[in-house]
Short mmCIF file of C-alpha atoms in Angstrom, two decimals:
data_model
loop_
_atom_site.label_atom_id
_atom_site.label_comp_id
_atom_site.label_asym_id
_atom_site.label_seq_id
_atom_site.Cartn_x
_atom_site.Cartn_y
_atom_site.Cartn_z
CA UNK A 1 3.46 -30.71 3.12
CA UNK A 2 5.41 -33.93 2.65
CA UNK A 3 2.51 -35.59 0.83
CA UNK A 4 2.29 -32.67 -1.61
CA UNK A 5 5.93 -33.38 -2.48
CA UNK A 6 4.98 -37.02 -3.03
CA UNK A 7 2.32 -35.84 -5.50
CA UNK A 8 4.97 -33.84 -7.34
CA UNK A 9 7.27 -36.86 -7.59
CA UNK A 10 4.44 -38.97 -9.01
CA UNK A 11 3.57 -36.30 -11.56
CA UNK A 12 7.21 -36.01 -12.65
CA UNK A 13 7.37 -39.74 -13.23
CA UNK A 14 4.43 -39.44 -15.63
CA UNK A 15 6.04 -36.65 -17.63
CA UNK A 16 9.60 -37.86 -18.19
CA UNK A 17 11.67 -41.00 -18.33
CA UNK A 18 15.19 -41.32 -16.91
CA UNK A 19 18.06 -42.15 -19.26
CA UNK A 20 21.42 -43.69 -18.46
CA UNK A 21 24.28 -42.06 -16.60
CA UNK A 22 24.75 -38.59 -15.09
CA UNK A 23 24.08 -36.35 -12.16
CA UNK A 24 20.30 -35.81 -12.26
CA UNK A 25 19.46 -39.05 -10.55
CA UNK A 26 20.60 -41.68 -13.06
CA UNK A 27 20.89 -39.29 -16.01
CA UNK A 28 22.52 -36.09 -17.17
CA UNK A 29 20.24 -33.32 -18.39
CA UNK A 30 21.08 -32.26 -21.95
CA UNK A 31 20.56 -28.96 -23.69
CA UNK A 32 17.14 -30.02 -25.01
CA UNK A 33 15.86 -31.06 -21.56
CA UNK A 34 18.07 -28.94 -19.32
CA UNK A 35 16.17 -28.76 -16.02
CA UNK A 36 16.46 -31.38 -13.28
CA UNK A 37 13.84 -32.23 -10.64
CA UNK A 38 14.09 -35.34 -8.47
CA UNK A 39 16.03 -37.40 -11.01
CA UNK A 40 14.09 -36.35 -14.13
CA UNK A 41 14.93 -33.87 -16.90
CA UNK A 42 12.65 -31.72 -19.02
CA UNK A 43 12.31 -28.16 -20.33
CA UNK A 44 8.84 -27.06 -19.22
CA UNK A 45 7.71 -25.03 -16.23
CA UNK A 46 7.17 -28.07 -14.02
CA UNK A 47 10.93 -28.62 -14.21
CA UNK A 48 12.46 -25.19 -14.89
CA UNK A 49 10.44 -22.99 -12.50
CA UNK A 50 12.69 -21.88 -9.62
CA UNK A 51 10.48 -23.36 -6.90
CA UNK A 52 11.30 -26.89 -8.11
CA UNK A 53 14.34 -26.76 -10.45
CA UNK A 54 17.57 -28.16 -8.98
CA UNK A 55 20.15 -25.69 -10.23
CA UNK A 56 23.13 -27.74 -9.14
CA UNK A 57 21.89 -30.86 -10.96
CA UNK A 58 20.66 -29.23 -14.17
CA UNK A 59 22.46 -28.88 -17.50
CA UNK A 60 23.93 -25.48 -16.60
CA UNK A 61 23.61 -23.01 -13.72
CA UNK A 62 21.35 -20.80 -15.84
CA UNK A 63 19.09 -23.66 -17.03
CA UNK A 64 16.65 -23.02 -14.19
CA UNK A 65 14.50 -19.92 -14.54
CA UNK A 66 15.51 -17.01 -12.35
CA UNK A 67 13.70 -16.38 -9.07
CA UNK A 68 11.14 -13.59 -9.25
CA UNK A 69 11.22 -11.73 -5.94
CA UNK A 70 8.39 -10.33 -3.88
CA UNK A 71 6.22 -7.38 -4.85
CA UNK A 72 3.05 -6.30 -3.06
CA UNK A 73 0.14 -7.91 -4.89
CA UNK A 74 -3.38 -9.24 -4.44
CA UNK A 75 -4.80 -12.10 -6.47
CA UNK A 76 -8.58 -11.73 -6.56
CA UNK A 77 -9.77 -14.70 -8.57
CA UNK A 78 -13.25 -13.30 -9.20
CA UNK A 79 -11.93 -10.02 -10.58
CA UNK A 80 -8.98 -11.61 -12.36
CA UNK A 81 -9.33 -15.33 -13.21
CA UNK A 82 -6.03 -15.09 -15.09
CA UNK A 83 -4.19 -14.69 -11.79
CA UNK A 84 -3.97 -18.50 -11.90
CA UNK A 85 -2.62 -20.62 -14.76
CA UNK A 86 -2.02 -24.35 -15.17
CA UNK A 87 1.68 -25.14 -15.05
CA UNK A 88 1.66 -26.30 -18.67
CA UNK A 89 0.70 -22.79 -19.81
CA UNK A 90 3.23 -20.91 -17.67
CA UNK A 91 6.36 -19.54 -19.35
CA UNK A 92 8.12 -17.97 -16.40
CA UNK A 93 6.63 -14.46 -16.39
CA UNK A 94 5.05 -13.75 -12.98
CA UNK A 95 3.29 -10.79 -14.53
CA UNK A 96 1.16 -13.25 -16.52
CA UNK A 97 0.14 -15.47 -13.59
CA UNK A 98 0.50 -14.94 -9.85
CA UNK A 99 -0.21 -18.60 -9.02
CA UNK A 100 0.27 -21.79 -11.01
CA UNK A 101 -0.46 -25.45 -10.45
CA UNK A 102 2.75 -27.18 -9.39
CA UNK A 103 2.25 -30.34 -11.45
CA UNK A 104 0.01 -32.10 -13.96
CA UNK A 105 -2.69 -33.28 -13.78
CA UNK A 106 -3.25 -30.10 -11.82
CA UNK A 107 -6.75 -30.70 -10.33
CA UNK A 108 -6.83 -26.91 -9.90
CA UNK A 109 -8.93 -24.33 -11.72
CA UNK A 110 -10.68 -20.97 -11.36
CA UNK A 111 -14.42 -21.50 -11.19
CA UNK A 112 -17.27 -19.31 -9.83
CA UNK A 113 -14.78 -16.61 -8.83
CA UNK A 114 -12.65 -18.99 -6.73
CA UNK A 115 -9.37 -20.78 -7.12
CA UNK A 116 -10.47 -24.37 -6.53
CA UNK A 117 -8.16 -27.28 -5.69
CA UNK A 118 -9.75 -30.73 -5.74
CA UNK A 119 -8.81 -34.09 -4.26
CA UNK A 120 -9.68 -36.75 -6.87
CA UNK A 121 -9.98 -40.49 -6.30
CA UNK A 122 -7.59 -42.67 -8.29
CA UNK A 123 -8.17 -46.26 -9.51
CA UNK A 124 -6.18 -47.60 -6.54
CA UNK A 125 -8.62 -45.90 -4.14
CA UNK A 126 -6.15 -43.24 -3.02
CA UNK A 127 -6.61 -39.53 -3.59
CA UNK A 128 -4.53 -37.36 -5.92
CA UNK A 129 -4.72 -33.72 -4.91
CA UNK A 130 -3.47 -30.36 -6.07
CA UNK A 131 -0.96 -27.62 -5.28
CA UNK A 132 -1.19 -24.00 -6.44
CA UNK A 133 2.03 -22.09 -5.82
CA UNK A 134 2.96 -18.42 -6.08
CA UNK A 135 5.29 -17.37 -8.88
CA UNK A 136 7.16 -14.83 -6.73
CA UNK A 137 9.26 -15.69 -3.70
CA UNK A 138 8.89 -13.85 -0.41
CA UNK A 139 11.31 -13.45 2.47
CA UNK A 140 9.38 -11.82 5.30
CA UNK A 141 6.00 -10.22 4.80
CA UNK A 142 2.30 -10.74 5.40
CA UNK A 143 0.14 -13.28 3.58
CA UNK A 144 -3.63 -12.90 3.86
CA UNK A 145 -5.99 -15.40 2.22
CA UNK A 146 -9.76 -15.81 2.15
CA UNK A 147 -10.26 -19.57 2.21
CA UNK A 148 -12.83 -22.33 2.64
CA UNK A 149 -11.24 -25.67 3.42
CA UNK A 150 -12.06 -28.82 1.47
CA UNK A 151 -11.90 -31.22 4.41
CA UNK A 152 -15.50 -32.48 4.44
CA UNK A 153 -14.32 -36.01 5.26
CA UNK A 154 -11.79 -37.44 7.62
CA UNK A 155 -8.50 -38.06 5.83
CA UNK A 156 -8.64 -34.91 3.70
CA UNK A 157 -5.99 -32.26 4.43
CA UNK A 158 -5.97 -28.67 3.10
CA UNK A 159 -3.16 -26.18 3.61
CA UNK A 160 -1.90 -22.62 3.30
CA UNK A 161 1.89 -22.79 3.36
CA UNK A 162 4.93 -20.54 3.03
CA UNK A 163 7.77 -22.92 2.21
CA UNK A 164 11.21 -23.33 0.70
CA UNK A 165 11.27 -26.95 -0.52
CA UNK A 166 15.02 -27.01 -1.09
CA UNK A 167 16.00 -25.83 2.40
CA UNK A 168 12.97 -27.10 4.29
CA UNK A 169 11.88 -23.90 6.04
CA UNK A 170 8.09 -23.73 6.39
CA UNK A 171 5.28 -21.78 8.04
CA UNK A 172 1.82 -23.25 7.65
CA UNK A 173 -1.88 -23.27 8.45
CA UNK A 174 -3.50 -26.66 7.94
CA UNK A 175 -7.03 -28.04 8.02
CA UNK A 176 -7.93 -31.68 8.65
CA UNK A 177 -11.18 -33.55 8.20
CA UNK A 178 -10.90 -34.76 11.78
CA UNK A 179 -11.59 -31.21 13.03
CA UNK A 180 -13.48 -28.73 10.87
CA UNK A 181 -13.81 -26.15 13.66
CA UNK A 182 -10.14 -25.07 13.85
CA UNK A 183 -7.07 -24.38 11.75
CA UNK A 184 -3.69 -25.70 12.90
CA UNK A 185 -0.50 -23.61 12.90
CA UNK A 186 3.07 -24.83 12.76
CA UNK A 187 6.55 -23.97 11.50
CA UNK A 188 9.67 -25.96 10.59
CA UNK A 189 13.34 -25.23 10.13
CA UNK A 190 15.49 -27.17 7.65
CA UNK A 191 12.97 -30.04 7.43
CA UNK A 192 13.15 -30.79 11.14
CA UNK A 193 9.58 -32.01 11.56
CA UNK A 194 8.42 -31.35 15.11
CA UNK A 195 4.67 -31.90 15.21
CA UNK A 196 4.53 -31.17 18.95
CA UNK A 197 4.82 -27.45 18.14
CA UNK A 198 1.40 -27.41 16.46
CA UNK A 199 -1.11 -24.97 17.97
CA UNK A 200 -4.80 -24.85 17.03
CA UNK A 201 -6.87 -21.73 16.58
CA UNK A 202 -9.85 -21.05 18.85
CA UNK A 203 -13.12 -22.60 17.59
CA UNK A 204 -14.36 -21.22 14.27
CA UNK A 205 -17.53 -21.48 12.23
CA UNK A 206 -17.23 -24.70 10.19
CA UNK A 207 -14.14 -24.14 8.02
CA UNK A 208 -15.61 -26.35 5.26
CA UNK A 209 -18.76 -24.21 4.95
CA UNK A 210 -17.64 -20.68 5.80
CA UNK A 211 -14.92 -18.56 4.24
CA UNK A 212 -12.52 -17.14 6.81
CA UNK A 213 -9.64 -14.71 6.44
CA UNK A 214 -6.37 -16.38 7.41
CA UNK A 215 -3.16 -14.46 7.87
CA UNK A 216 0.51 -15.22 8.51
CA UNK A 217 2.71 -12.27 9.48
CA UNK A 218 6.38 -13.24 9.11
CA UNK A 219 9.19 -10.89 10.17
CA UNK A 220 12.86 -11.41 11.08
CA UNK A 221 11.76 -11.33 14.74
CA UNK A 222 8.43 -13.14 14.95
CA UNK A 223 5.67 -15.10 13.22
CA UNK A 224 2.02 -14.35 14.05
CA UNK A 225 -0.95 -16.42 12.90
CA UNK A 226 -4.46 -14.97 12.91
CA UNK A 227 -8.00 -15.71 11.72
CA UNK A 228 -10.62 -13.07 10.89
CA UNK A 229 -8.42 -10.34 12.35
CA UNK A 230 -7.80 -12.10 15.67
CA UNK A 231 -4.21 -13.27 16.38
CA UNK A 232 -4.08 -16.63 18.11
CA UNK A 233 -0.37 -17.45 18.13
CA UNK A 234 3.01 -15.68 18.02
CA UNK A 235 6.43 -17.33 17.90
CA UNK A 236 9.46 -15.13 18.52
CA UNK A 237 12.75 -15.90 16.83
CA UNK A 238 14.51 -15.54 20.17
CA UNK A 239 12.43 -18.47 21.47
CA UNK A 240 13.79 -20.82 18.78
CA UNK A 241 17.41 -20.78 19.98
CA UNK A 242 18.86 -24.31 20.13
CA UNK A 243 21.91 -24.43 22.46
CA UNK A 244 23.02 -27.85 21.16
CA UNK A 245 23.48 -26.60 17.61
CA UNK A 246 24.10 -22.94 18.42
CA UNK A 247 21.36 -21.99 15.96
CA UNK A 248 18.06 -20.16 15.89
CA UNK A 249 15.74 -22.78 14.39
CA UNK A 250 13.55 -20.16 12.80
CA UNK A 251 12.32 -20.04 9.18
CA UNK A 252 14.41 -17.49 7.31
CA UNK A 253 14.80 -18.75 3.74
CA UNK A 254 13.10 -17.00 0.83
CA UNK A 255 10.00 -19.09 0.19
CA UNK A 256 6.86 -19.53 -1.90
CA UNK A 257 3.23 -19.20 -0.87
CA UNK A 258 1.14 -22.22 -1.80
CA UNK A 259 -2.22 -23.87 -1.26
CA UNK A 260 -2.74 -27.63 -1.33
CA UNK A 261 -5.21 -30.44 -0.79
CA UNK A 262 -4.11 -34.04 -0.32
CA UNK A 263 -5.08 -37.47 0.95
CA UNK A 264 -3.73 -37.82 4.49
CA UNK A 265 -5.89 -40.87 5.15
CA UNK A 266 -3.81 -43.09 2.87
CA UNK A 267 -0.56 -42.10 4.57
CA UNK A 268 1.33 -43.66 7.47
CA UNK A 269 -0.74 -44.44 10.57
CA UNK A 270 0.29 -41.31 12.44
CA UNK A 271 -0.62 -39.08 9.49
CA UNK A 272 -3.88 -40.95 8.85
CA UNK A 273 -4.91 -40.69 12.52
CA UNK A 274 -4.14 -36.97 12.54
CA UNK A 275 -6.12 -36.42 9.34
CA UNK A 276 -9.13 -38.40 10.59
CA UNK A 277 -8.74 -41.85 9.03
CA UNK A 278 -9.51 -43.05 5.53
CA UNK A 279 -11.19 -40.66 3.12
CA UNK A 280 -14.93 -41.31 2.80
CA UNK A 281 -15.31 -40.93 -0.96
CA UNK A 282 -19.09 -40.89 -0.74
CA UNK A 283 -18.74 -37.37 0.69
CA UNK A 284 -16.89 -36.07 -2.39
CA UNK A 285 -16.23 -33.63 -3.97
CA UNK A 286 -13.43 -32.32 -1.77
CA UNK A 287 -12.56 -28.81 -2.90
CA UNK A 288 -10.34 -26.22 -1.23
CA UNK A 289 -11.56 -22.78 -2.36
CA UNK A 290 -9.56 -19.55 -2.30
CA UNK A 291 -11.33 -16.26 -3.05
CA UNK A 292 -8.24 -14.08 -2.78
CA UNK A 293 -4.69 -13.97 -1.49
CA UNK A 294 -2.69 -10.83 -0.74
CA UNK A 295 1.06 -10.68 -0.19
CA UNK A 296 2.62 -7.62 1.41
CA UNK A 297 6.43 -7.71 1.26
CA UNK A 298 8.36 -6.53 4.29
CA UNK A 299 10.58 -4.52 1.94
CA UNK A 300 8.07 -2.97 -0.44
CA UNK A 301 8.88 -4.12 -3.93
CA UNK A 302 12.52 -4.77 -3.06
CA UNK A 303 13.92 -7.30 -5.52
CA UNK A 304 16.59 -8.47 -3.07
CA UNK A 305 16.40 -10.84 -0.15
CA UNK A 306 17.18 -10.01 3.46
CA UNK A 307 19.48 -11.84 5.84
CA UNK A 308 19.30 -11.00 9.57
CA UNK A 309 22.66 -9.78 10.96
CA UNK A 310 24.58 -12.26 13.12
CA UNK A 311 23.08 -12.58 16.55
CA UNK A 312 19.85 -10.81 15.63
#
């Protein structure tokens, strides 16, 4: 997901210019542009939405829009194309859009009954992708998505992710052009990136040609990944105990569901090798397609978050 954050930083640079002095990077956000993200200030959804806005660095504690908490919901993009909106059209009401693009240009749209995220070649030869993120946060629950990956060339990476960017907790399912017959599962705690924990699914029908149903079941006690109704991995919270730090290194923070596509082939050597080398642009277009995504909250419609008791 790190490269998706790089895309966000690049998009922010296009939309705002730093001024002198202050706490949001090199500037202080004023009342007219109150929301801070990565050293830039503005007043639109790309800055003020709770999944990006830095409350502590913004004009005032209430400058960032309030977090909308989990309710059971299904986004079926054929039945309801309005379940997705470009970030520029979003005004903070999750009842108006269940998913939004995280930045502009969004490279995301609803077409032919699918939410489509496209990796687009830039003048420098690198790809600029897309992120579509949920407008409600979830802390424990089940996420089920019907997806066709966009990784028809080495170097292209597609993802289904549950993540808190500010804390760095993440649970993911990722597709790479180097291997179109599996999906990869992983999880992270507080941005401690341990790629050795990755586990692949059993072989699947080509993930770039066939839609599959992918699911992440996240509870205070375990995470289970499954494809087409068949679980292939479970991690128990008890297994994540780290004696050195006296901590369970288990994702617990309230997070957002997102989908992304990005250019792994132009990254560092390790990332590029994992993704399958440089993107072969002659094989474009590269489109991640989502037919539907359902979120079932562990606490049905509860507008509060849950913290496991000490020692749980």
